[in-house]
XYZ file of C-alpha atoms in Angstrom:
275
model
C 91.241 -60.497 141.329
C 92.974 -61.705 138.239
C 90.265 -64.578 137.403
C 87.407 -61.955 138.143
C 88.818 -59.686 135.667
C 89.353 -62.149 133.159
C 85.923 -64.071 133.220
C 84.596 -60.392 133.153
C 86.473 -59.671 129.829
C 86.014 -62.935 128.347
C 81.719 -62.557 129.352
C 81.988 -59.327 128.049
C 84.383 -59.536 124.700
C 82.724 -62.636 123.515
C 79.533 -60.951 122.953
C 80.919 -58.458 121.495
C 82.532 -60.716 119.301
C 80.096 -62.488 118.308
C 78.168 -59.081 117.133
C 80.840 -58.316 115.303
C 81.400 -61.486 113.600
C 77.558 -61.607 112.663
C 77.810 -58.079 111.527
C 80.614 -58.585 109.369
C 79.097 -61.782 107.388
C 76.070 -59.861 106.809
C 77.809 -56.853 105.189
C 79.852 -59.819 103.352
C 76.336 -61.717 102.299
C 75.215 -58.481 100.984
C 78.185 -57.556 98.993
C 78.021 -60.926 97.285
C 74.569 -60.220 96.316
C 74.562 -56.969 95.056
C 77.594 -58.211 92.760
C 75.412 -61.040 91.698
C 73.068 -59.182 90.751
C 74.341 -56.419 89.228
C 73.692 -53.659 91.400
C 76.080 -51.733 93.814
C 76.278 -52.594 97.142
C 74.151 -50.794 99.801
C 76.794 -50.390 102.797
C 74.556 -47.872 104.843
C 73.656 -50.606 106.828
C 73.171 -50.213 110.217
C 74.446 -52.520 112.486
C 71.768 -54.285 114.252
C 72.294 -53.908 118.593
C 72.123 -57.393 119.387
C 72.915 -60.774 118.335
C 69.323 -62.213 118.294
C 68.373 -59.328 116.269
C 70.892 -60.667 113.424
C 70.290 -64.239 114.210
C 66.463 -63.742 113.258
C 66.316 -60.613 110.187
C 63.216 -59.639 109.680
C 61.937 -60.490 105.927
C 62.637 -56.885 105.006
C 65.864 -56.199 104.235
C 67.103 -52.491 106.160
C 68.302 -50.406 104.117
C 66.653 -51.284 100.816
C 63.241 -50.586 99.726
C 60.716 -53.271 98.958
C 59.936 -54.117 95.490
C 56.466 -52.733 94.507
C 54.670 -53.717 91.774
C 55.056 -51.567 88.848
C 51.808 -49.587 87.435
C 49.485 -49.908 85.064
C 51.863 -48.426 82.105
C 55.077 -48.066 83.141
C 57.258 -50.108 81.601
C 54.893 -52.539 80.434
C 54.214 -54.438 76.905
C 50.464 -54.022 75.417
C 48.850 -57.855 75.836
C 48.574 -58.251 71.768
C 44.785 -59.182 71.252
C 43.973 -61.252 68.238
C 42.426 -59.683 65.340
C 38.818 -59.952 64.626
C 37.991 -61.517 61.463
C 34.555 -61.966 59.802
C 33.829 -65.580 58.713
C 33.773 -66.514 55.631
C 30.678 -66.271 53.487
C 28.908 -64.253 56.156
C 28.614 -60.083 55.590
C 29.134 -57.624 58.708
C 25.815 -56.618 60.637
C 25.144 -53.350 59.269
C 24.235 -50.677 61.668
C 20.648 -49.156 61.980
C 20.819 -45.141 61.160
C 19.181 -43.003 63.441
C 16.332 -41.465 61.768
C 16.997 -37.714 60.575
C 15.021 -34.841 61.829
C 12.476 -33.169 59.051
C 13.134 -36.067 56.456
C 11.441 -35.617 53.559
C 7.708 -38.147 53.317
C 5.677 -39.027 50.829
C 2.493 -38.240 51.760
C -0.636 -40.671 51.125
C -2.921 -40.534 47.825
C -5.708 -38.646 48.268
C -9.033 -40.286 47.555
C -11.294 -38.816 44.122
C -14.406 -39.857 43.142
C -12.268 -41.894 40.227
C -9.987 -44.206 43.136
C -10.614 -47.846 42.538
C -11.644 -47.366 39.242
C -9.315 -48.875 36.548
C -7.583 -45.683 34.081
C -5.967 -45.910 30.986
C -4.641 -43.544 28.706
C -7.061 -41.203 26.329
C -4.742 -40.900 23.309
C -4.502 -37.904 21.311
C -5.626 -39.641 18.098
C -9.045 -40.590 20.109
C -9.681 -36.990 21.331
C -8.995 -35.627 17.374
C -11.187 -38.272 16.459
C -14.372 -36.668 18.198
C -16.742 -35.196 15.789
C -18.201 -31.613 17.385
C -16.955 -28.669 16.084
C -18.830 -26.140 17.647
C -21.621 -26.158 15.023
C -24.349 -28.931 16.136
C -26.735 -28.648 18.903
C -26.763 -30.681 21.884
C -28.886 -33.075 23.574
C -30.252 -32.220 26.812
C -28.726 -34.118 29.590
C -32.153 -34.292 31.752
C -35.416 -32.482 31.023
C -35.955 -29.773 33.547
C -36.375 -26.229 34.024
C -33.220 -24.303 34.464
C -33.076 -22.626 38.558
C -30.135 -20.532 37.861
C -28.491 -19.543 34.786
C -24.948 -18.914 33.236
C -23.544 -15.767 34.079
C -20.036 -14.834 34.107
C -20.668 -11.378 32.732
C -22.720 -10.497 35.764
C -23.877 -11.625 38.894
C -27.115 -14.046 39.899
C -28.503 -14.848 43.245
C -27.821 -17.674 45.327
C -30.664 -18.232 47.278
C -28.464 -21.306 49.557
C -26.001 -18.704 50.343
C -28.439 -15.404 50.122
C -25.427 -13.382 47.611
C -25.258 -12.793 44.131
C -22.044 -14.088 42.881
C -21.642 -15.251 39.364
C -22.158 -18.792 37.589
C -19.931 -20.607 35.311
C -22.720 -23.263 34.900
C -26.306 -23.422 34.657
C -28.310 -25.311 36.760
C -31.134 -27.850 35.749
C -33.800 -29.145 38.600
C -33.999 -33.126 38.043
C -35.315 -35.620 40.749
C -32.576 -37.459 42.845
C -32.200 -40.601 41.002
C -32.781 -39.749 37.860
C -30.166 -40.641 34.602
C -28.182 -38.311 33.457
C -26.843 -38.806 29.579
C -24.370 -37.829 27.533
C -24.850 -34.585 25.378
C -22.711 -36.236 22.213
C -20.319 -38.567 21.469
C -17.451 -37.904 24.393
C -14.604 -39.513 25.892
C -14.464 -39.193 29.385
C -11.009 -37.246 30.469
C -11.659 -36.913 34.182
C -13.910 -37.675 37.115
C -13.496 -35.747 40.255
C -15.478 -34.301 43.785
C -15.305 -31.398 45.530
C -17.535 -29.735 48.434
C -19.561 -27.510 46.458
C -20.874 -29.521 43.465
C -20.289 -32.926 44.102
C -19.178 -35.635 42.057
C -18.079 -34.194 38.442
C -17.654 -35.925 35.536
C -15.963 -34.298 32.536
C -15.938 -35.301 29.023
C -14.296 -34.006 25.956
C -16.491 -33.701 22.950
C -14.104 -32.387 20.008
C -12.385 -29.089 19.211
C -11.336 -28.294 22.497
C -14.932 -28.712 23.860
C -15.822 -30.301 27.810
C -18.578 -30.865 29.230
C -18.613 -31.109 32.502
C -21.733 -32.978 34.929
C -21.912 -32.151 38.721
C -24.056 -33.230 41.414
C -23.647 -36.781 40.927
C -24.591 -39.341 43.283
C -22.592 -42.131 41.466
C -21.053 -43.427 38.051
C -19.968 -46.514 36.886
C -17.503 -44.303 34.155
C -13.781 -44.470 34.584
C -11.390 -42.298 32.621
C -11.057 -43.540 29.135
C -14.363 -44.851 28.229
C -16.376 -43.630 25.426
C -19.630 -42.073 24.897
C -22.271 -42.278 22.660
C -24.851 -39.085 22.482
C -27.750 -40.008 24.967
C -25.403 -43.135 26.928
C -26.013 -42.826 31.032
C -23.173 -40.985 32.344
C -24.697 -41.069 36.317
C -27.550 -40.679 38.505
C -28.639 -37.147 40.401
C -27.799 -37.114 44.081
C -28.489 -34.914 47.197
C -27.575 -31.473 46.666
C -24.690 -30.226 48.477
C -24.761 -28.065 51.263
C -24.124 -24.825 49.143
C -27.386 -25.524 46.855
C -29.928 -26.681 49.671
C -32.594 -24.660 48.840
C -32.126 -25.010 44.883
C -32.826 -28.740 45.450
C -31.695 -31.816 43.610
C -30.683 -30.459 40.087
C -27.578 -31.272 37.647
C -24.666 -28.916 37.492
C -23.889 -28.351 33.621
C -20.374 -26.616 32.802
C -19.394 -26.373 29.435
C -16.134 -25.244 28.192
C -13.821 -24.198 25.383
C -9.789 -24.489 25.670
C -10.381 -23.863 29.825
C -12.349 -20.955 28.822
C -16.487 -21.556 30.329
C -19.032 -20.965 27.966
C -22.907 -20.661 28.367
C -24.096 -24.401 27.450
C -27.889 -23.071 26.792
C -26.475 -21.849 23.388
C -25.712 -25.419 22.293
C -28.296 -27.446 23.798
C -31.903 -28.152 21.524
C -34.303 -26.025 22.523
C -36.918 -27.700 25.109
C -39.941 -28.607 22.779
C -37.185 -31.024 20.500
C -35.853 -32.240 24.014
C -39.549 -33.521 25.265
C -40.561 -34.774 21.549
């Protein structure tokens, strides 16, 4: 009874033992550690229930947390980056601007009867230089009857556009073709074209004086050249479409200071013309 009793304790008590001696170095292991590094010692350890349990831990420690990984910003140093640097001799690409809306552009040269002609400059001293004053007849630029007079003082009829408006110029029937001359001694000042009478060429005569030749089909005049009385200042071409009916005929315009003027009160009268 004795023996059974005691092998029963000494079965018994020796496991327990042995927990308790595996239990107690653990608690001891842990002690050391946390005093190694630093940090208090977690005692809320719970015992495990068996020795196999303590003779094989699992790889996380009970009682204590894992270590995570810390975040993206917490407690973290910025990874330095190394400057950029531009080498040497070389400029920075520079960097296209968007275009801006309603920008200002410069629109394209209009085309004149003058384009591709070479210019230069009529000087003051040529244009006092000219000789009319007013005083001296003109030559006739082509020999023809006049189809419409001046009037600015009253109206005519237009028998292209079937109104009576007024005229500025008068105009003289010529074949297309046919030379048109100079009325004096001129400098040409400007050579132009618009829809209603063509090609024009003007010329200043003297004293504030132009005379101005429309319906042109073509000149070989550019702005600056000089004219001598009865020198070919361009052929007669097709009427426009606002003098159909008038048929081919020269547009005369003469002027004073801007101001139109009738030219039939300077030209020679017809009989000198045709001698």
């Amino acid at each position: 009874m004795t023996r059974k009793l005691k092998n029963t304790w000494n079965g018994s008590n020796r496991k327990v033992y042995i927990t308790s001696a595996v239990g107690i170095l653990a608690i001891a292991g842990l002690i050391y550690a946390g005093v190694a590094l630093n940090e208090e010692p977690n005692l809320d350890i719970e015992v495990p229930p068996s020795p196999t349990a303590m003779l094989f831990p699992s790889q996380t420690v009970i009682g204590k947390e894992p270590t995570k990984a810390p975040t993206a910003g917490q407690n973290q140093r910025p990874t330095p980056t190394a400057p950029q640097t531009t080498p040497a001799g070389t400029r920075p690409m520079p960097t296209a601007a968007a275009p801006t809306k309603g920008a200002a552009t410069t629109p394209a040269p209009t085309k004149g009867a003058g384009d591709g002609k070479d210019t230069q400059q009529v000087s003051a001293e040529a244009l006092a230089a000219l000789s009319f004053s007013g005083e001296q007849v003109l030559n006739w630029p082509v020999l023809g009857e006049v189809i419409l007079g001046y009037s600015m003082d009253h109206t005519v009829y237009h028998e292209t556009l079937n109104l009576f408006k007024t005229n500025d110029g008068v105009l003289l029937a010529a074949e297309k073709g046919a030379n048109v001359v100079s009325v004096a001694d001129g400098i040409i000042t400007d050579i132009t074209e618009d829809t209603m009478h063509g090609v024009c060429v003007t010329m200043a005569i003297g004293s504030g004086y132009e005379v101005i030749y429309g319906q042109l089909e073509e000149t070989e005049l550019k702005i600056g050249d000089s004219l001598k009385e009865g020198d070919v200042v361009g052929t007669i071409a097709e009427p426009t479409r606002y003098y159909s009916v008038e048929g081919p005929h020269l547009y005369l315009k003469m002027q004073k200071e801007d101001e139109p003027v009738n030219p039939l009160l300077y030209l020679r009268v017809n009989e000198e013309a045709e001698e």
